[in-house]
Coordinates of C-alpha atoms in Angstrom, one line a residue:
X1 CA -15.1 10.1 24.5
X2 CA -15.4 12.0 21.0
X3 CA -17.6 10.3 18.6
X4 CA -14.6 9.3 16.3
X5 CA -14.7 5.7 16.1
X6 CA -11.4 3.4 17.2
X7 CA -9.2 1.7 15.2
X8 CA -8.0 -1.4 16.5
X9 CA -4.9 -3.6 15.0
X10 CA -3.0 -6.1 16.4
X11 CA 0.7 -6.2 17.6
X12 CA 2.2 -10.0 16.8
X13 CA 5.4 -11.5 18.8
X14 CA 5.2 -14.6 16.7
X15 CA 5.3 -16.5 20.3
X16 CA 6.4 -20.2 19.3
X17 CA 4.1 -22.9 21.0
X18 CA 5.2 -26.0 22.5
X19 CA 5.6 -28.5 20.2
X20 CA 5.9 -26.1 16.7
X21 CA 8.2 -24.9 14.8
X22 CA 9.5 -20.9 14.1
X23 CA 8.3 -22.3 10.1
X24 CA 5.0 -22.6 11.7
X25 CA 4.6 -20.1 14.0
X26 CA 5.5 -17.5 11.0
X27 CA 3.1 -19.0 8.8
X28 CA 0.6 -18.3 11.1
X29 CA 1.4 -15.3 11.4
X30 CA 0.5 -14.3 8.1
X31 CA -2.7 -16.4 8.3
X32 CA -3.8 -14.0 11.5
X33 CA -2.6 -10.9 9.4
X34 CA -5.3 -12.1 6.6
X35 CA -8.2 -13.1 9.5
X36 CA -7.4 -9.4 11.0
X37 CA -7.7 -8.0 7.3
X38 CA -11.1 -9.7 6.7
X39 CA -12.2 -8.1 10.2
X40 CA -11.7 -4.8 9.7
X41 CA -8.0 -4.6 11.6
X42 CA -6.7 -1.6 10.5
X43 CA -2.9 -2.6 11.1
X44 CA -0.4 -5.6 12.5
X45 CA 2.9 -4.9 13.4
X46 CA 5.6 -7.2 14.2
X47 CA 7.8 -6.4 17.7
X48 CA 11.4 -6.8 17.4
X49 CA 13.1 -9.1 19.9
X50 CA 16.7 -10.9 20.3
X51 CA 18.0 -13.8 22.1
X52 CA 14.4 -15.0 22.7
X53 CA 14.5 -18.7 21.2
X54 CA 10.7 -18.3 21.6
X55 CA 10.0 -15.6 20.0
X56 CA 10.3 -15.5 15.9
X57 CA 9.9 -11.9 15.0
X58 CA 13.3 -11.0 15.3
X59 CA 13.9 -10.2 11.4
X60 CA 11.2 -7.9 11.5
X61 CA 11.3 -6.0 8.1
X62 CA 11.7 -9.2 6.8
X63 CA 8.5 -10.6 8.4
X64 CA 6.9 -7.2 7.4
X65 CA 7.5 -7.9 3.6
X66 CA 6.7 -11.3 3.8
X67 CA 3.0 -10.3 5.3
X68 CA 2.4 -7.5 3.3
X69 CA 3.2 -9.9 0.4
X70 CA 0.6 -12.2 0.6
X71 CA -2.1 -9.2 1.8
X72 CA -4.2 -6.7 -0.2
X73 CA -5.7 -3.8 2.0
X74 CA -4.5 -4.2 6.4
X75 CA -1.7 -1.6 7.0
X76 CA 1.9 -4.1 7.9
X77 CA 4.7 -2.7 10.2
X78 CA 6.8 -2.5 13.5
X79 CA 6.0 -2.3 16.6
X80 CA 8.9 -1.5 16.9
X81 CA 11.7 -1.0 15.5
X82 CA 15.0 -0.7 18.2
X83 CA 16.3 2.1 16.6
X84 CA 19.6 1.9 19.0
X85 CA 19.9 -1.8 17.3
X86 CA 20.3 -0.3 13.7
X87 CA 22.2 2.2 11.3
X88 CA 19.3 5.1 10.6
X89 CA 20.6 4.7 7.0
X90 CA 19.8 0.9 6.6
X91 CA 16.6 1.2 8.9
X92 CA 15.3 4.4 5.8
X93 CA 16.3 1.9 2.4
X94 CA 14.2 -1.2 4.2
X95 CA 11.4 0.8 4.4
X96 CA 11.4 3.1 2.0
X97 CA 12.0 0.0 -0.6
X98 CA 9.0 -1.6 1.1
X99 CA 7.0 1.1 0.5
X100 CA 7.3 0.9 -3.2
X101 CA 6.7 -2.8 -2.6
X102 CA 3.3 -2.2 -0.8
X103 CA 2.5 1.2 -1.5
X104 CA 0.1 3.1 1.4
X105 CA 0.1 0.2 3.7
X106 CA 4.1 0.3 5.1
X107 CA 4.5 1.6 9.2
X108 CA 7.3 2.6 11.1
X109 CA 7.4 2.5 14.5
X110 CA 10.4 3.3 15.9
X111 CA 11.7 2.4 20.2
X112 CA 14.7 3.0 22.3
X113 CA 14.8 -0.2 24.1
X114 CA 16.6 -3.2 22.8
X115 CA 14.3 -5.7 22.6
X116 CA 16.9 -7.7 24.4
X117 CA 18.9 -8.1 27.6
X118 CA 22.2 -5.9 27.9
X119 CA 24.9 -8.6 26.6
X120 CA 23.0 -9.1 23.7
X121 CA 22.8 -5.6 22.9
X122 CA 26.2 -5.1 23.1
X123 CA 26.3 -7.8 20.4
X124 CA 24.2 -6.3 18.2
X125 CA 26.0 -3.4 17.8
X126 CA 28.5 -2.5 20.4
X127 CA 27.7 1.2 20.9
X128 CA 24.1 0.7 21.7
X129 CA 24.1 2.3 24.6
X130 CA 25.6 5.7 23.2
X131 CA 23.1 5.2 20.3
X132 CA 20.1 4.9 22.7
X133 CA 20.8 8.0 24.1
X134 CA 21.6 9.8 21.0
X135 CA 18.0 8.0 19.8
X136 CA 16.2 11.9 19.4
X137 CA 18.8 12.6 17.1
X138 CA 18.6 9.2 15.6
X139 CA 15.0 9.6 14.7
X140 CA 16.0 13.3 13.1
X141 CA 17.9 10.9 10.9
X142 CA 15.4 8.6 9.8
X143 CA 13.2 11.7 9.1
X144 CA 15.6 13.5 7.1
X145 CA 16.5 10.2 4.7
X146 CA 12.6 9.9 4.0
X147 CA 12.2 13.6 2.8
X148 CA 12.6 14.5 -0.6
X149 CA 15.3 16.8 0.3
X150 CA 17.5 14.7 0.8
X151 CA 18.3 14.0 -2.8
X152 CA 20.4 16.7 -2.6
X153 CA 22.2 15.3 0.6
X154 CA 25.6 13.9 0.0
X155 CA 24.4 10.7 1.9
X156 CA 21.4 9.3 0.7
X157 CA 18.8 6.9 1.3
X158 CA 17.2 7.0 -2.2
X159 CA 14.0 4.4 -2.2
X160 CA 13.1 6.0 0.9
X161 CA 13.4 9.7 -0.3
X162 CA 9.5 10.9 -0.6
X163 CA 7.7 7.8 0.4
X164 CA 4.7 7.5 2.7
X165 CA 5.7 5.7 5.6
X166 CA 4.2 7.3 8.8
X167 CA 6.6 7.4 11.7
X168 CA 5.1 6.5 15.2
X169 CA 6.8 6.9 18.5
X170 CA 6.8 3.8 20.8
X171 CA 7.6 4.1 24.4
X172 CA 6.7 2.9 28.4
X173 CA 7.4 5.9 29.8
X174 CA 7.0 9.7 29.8
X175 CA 10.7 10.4 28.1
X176 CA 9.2 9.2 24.9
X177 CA 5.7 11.2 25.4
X178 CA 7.8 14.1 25.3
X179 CA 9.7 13.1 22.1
X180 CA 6.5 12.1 20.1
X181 CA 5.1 15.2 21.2
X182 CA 7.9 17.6 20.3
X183 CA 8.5 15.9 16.9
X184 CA 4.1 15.8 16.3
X185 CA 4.4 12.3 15.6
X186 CA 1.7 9.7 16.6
X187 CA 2.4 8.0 19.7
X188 CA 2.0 4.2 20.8
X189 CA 2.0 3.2 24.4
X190 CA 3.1 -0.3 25.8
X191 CA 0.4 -0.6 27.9
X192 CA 0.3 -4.4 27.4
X193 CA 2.9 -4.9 30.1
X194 CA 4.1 -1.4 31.0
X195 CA 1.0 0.2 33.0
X196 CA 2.5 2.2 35.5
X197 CA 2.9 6.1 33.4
X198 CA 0.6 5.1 31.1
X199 CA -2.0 8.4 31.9
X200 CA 1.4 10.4 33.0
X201 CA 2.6 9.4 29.4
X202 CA -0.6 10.5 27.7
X203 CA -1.4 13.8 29.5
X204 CA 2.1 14.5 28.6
X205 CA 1.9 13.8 25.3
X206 CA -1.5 16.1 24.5
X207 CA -0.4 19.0 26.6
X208 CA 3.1 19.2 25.1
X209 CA 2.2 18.5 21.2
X210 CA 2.9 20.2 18.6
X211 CA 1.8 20.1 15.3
X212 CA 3.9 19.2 12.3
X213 CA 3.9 18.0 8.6
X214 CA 3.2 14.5 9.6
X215 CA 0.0 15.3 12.0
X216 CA -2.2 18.4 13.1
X217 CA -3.6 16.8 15.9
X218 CA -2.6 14.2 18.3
X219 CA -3.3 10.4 17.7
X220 CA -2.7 8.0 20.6
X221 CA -2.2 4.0 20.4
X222 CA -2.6 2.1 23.8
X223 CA -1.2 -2.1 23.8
X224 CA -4.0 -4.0 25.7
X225 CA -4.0 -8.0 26.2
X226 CA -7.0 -9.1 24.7
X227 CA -8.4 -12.7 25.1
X228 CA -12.0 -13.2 23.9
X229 CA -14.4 -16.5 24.4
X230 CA -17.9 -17.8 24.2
X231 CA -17.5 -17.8 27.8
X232 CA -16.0 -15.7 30.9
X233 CA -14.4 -19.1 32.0
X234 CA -13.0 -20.3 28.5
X235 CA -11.2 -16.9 28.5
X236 CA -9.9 -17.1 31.4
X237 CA -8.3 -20.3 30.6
X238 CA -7.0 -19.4 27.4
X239 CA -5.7 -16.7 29.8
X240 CA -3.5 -18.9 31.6
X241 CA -0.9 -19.4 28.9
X242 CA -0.3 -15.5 29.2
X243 CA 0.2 -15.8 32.3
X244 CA 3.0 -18.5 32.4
X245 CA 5.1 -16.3 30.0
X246 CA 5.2 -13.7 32.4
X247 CA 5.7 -15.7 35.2
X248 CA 8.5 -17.2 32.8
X249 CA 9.8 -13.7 31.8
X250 CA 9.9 -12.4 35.3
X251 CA 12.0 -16.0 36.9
X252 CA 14.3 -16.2 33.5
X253 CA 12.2 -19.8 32.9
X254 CA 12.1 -19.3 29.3
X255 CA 9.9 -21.7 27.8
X256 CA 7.6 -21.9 24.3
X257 CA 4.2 -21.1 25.0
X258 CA 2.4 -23.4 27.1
X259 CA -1.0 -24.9 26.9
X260 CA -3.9 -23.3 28.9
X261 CA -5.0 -24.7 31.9
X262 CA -7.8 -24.4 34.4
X263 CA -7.1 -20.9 36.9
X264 CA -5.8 -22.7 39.6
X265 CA -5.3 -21.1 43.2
X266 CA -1.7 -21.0 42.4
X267 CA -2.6 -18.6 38.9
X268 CA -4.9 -16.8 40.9
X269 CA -2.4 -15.5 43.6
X270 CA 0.5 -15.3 41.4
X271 CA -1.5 -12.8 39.3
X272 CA -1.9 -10.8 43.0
X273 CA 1.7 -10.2 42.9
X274 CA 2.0 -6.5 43.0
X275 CA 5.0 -6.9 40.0
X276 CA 2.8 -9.2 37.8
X277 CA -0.4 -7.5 38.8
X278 CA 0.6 -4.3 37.6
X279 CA 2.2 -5.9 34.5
X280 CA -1.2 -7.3 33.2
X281 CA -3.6 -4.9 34.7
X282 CA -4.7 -3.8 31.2
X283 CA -5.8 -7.3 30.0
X284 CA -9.1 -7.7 29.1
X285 CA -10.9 -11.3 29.2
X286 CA -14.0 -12.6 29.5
X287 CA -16.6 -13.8 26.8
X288 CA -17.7 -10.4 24.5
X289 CA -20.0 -8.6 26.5
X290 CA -17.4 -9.0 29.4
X291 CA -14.9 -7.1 27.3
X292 CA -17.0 -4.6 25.6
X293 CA -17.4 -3.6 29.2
X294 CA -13.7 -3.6 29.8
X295 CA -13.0 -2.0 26.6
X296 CA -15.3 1.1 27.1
X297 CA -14.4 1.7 30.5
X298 CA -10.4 2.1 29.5
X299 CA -11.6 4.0 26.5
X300 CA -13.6 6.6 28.7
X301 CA -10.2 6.9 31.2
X302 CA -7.9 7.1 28.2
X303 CA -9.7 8.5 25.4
X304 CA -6.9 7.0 23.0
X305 CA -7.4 6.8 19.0
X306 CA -6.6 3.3 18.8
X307 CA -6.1 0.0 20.4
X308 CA -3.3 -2.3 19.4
X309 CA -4.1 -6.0 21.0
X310 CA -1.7 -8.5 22.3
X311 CA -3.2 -12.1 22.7
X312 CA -0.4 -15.0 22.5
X313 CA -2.6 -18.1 22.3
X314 CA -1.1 -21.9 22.5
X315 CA -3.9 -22.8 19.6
X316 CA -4.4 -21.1 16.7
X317 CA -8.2 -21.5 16.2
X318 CA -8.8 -20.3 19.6
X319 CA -6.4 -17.1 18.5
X320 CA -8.4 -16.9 15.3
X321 CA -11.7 -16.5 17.4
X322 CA -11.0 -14.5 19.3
X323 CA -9.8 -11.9 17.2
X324 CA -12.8 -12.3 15.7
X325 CA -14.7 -11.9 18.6
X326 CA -12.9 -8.7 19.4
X327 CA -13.5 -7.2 15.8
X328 CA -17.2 -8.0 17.1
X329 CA -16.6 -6.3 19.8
X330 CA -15.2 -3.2 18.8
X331 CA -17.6 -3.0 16.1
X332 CA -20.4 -3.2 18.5
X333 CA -18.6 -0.2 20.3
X334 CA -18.1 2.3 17.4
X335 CA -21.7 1.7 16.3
X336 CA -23.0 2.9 19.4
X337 CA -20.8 6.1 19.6

């Protein structure tokens, strides 16, 4: 590893619990966003999903404002934006008008996927698919309505023309390596659930980049699951609710968050499935020296910039903690590099 300490953010789903409300689930999201802020979190970005009753960050620029609103300092974005979902053009004003809103603190991450299944897509907007392939040129777009030469452009997205809102590449596979490293943008892997090309993605991405206006040298984001406890066993229960959501995702059982449960035989060899196995293979948990362990070993294989933690809890407080505990953490690591 180089001695350059890691960032670490979070990225927020807004997962509704059993038993509360989308009103409350938002609301705490804000109130992680200002716990990651007084840990040192250098960023939280909000995903973009549809048709997921459970999930509430589905307006995301909306959510982004409404965070950044009510913080000072912690860096508020997407994670990502479905580009294929949106008009380029309407995708610039939002964040470019953000940006003179919050300025020095707006992100835009930008994906091909739809955050959705296929009808709903359609929905959306009904040439998705013919936009998701056309999504190189699509980002070309979005680049081009953020530079100050576009004022002379006969279509223009004037608050975003000349703002600072860095552009980052999202992606679970090597096609998007390839883009972020063509374009020299910074480049965030979905390693939270999409494991398999992570280091295929990654070698890609360094031997292939190029720098550009936006970066000189590569910078590399890697999603983890992160659940932190006093002890290996309380994280592993608090585990449990992650779990179910996959299992959920992966039967079509969609259900709000569930409470955390013991490990039972049955968790432990579902979580052997070779699907959901893979799926989760980059989640650390265990009390803080477990995952400091964890954390430095898939630092010293990956050698990214920054990690970007995913940690869905049914309670808040036990969220709150272990955020905390993972700023700890990470902390801990950086001072010994």
């Amino acid at each position: 590893m180089s001695q350059q300490n890691i960032a670490y953010s979070i990225l927020e789903l807004a997962m509704v619990s059993e038993g509360q409300t989308i009103r409350q689930t938002l609301h705490n999201s804000l109130a992680l966003a200002k716990e990651a802020e007084a840990n040192d979190y250098k960023r939280i970005w909000f995903a973009e999903h549809h048709n997921s009753p459970n999930i509430g960050s589905s307006a995301t620029s909306l959510l982004i404002g409404y965070v950044a609103d009510n913080t000072d300092t912690i860096r508020v974005g997407s994670g990502g934006i479905m580009l294929p979902n949106h008009s380029p053009l309407i995708v610039a004003e939002k964040f470019g008008t953000l940006a003179h809103l919050y300025p020095n603190r707006i992100d835009l991450g930008l994906g091909r996927a739809p955050g959705t299944d296929q009808l709903t897509a359609q929905a959306i907007r009904s040439d998705f698919f013919q936009a998701a392939q056309r999504f190189p040129q699509e980002v070309e777009k979005i680049q081009q309505y953020f530079s100050i030469e576009n004022s002379r452009s006969a279509v223009r997205a004037a608050p975003a023309e000349g703002t600072d809102v860095p552009l980052y590449i999202l992606g679970s596979s090597t096609d998007s390596a390839h883009l972020a490293a063509q374009k020299g943008l910074p480049y965030a892997f979905a390693s939270h659930f999409a494991t398999q090309h992570l280091f295929d993605a990654l070698r890609i991405y360094h031997q292939k980049f190029q720098p550009s206006s936006a970066l000189n040298q590569p910078y590399t984001m890697a999603g983890i699951n992160a659940y932190v406890a006093d002890t290996d066993a309380e994280a592993q229960k608090l585990f449990t609710s992650l779990i179910r959501m996959f299992l959920g995702v992966l039967t079509r059982d969609h259900k709000p968050l569930q409470p955390p449960t013991e490990l039972t035989e049955d968790l432990k060899q579902a979580l052997q499935h070779p699907v959901l196995h893979q799926m989760l293979k980059y989640s650390f948990v265990g009390s803080k020296e477990t995952v400091k362990n964890q954390v430095l070993d898939f630092l010293d294989q990956t050698r990214v910039n920054e990690l970007i933690i995913v940690a869905p809890m049914y309670d808040f407080d036990d969220r709150v903690k272990s955020v905390r505990y993972f700023a700890e953490v990470m902390k801990e690591i950086n001072e010994g590099r």
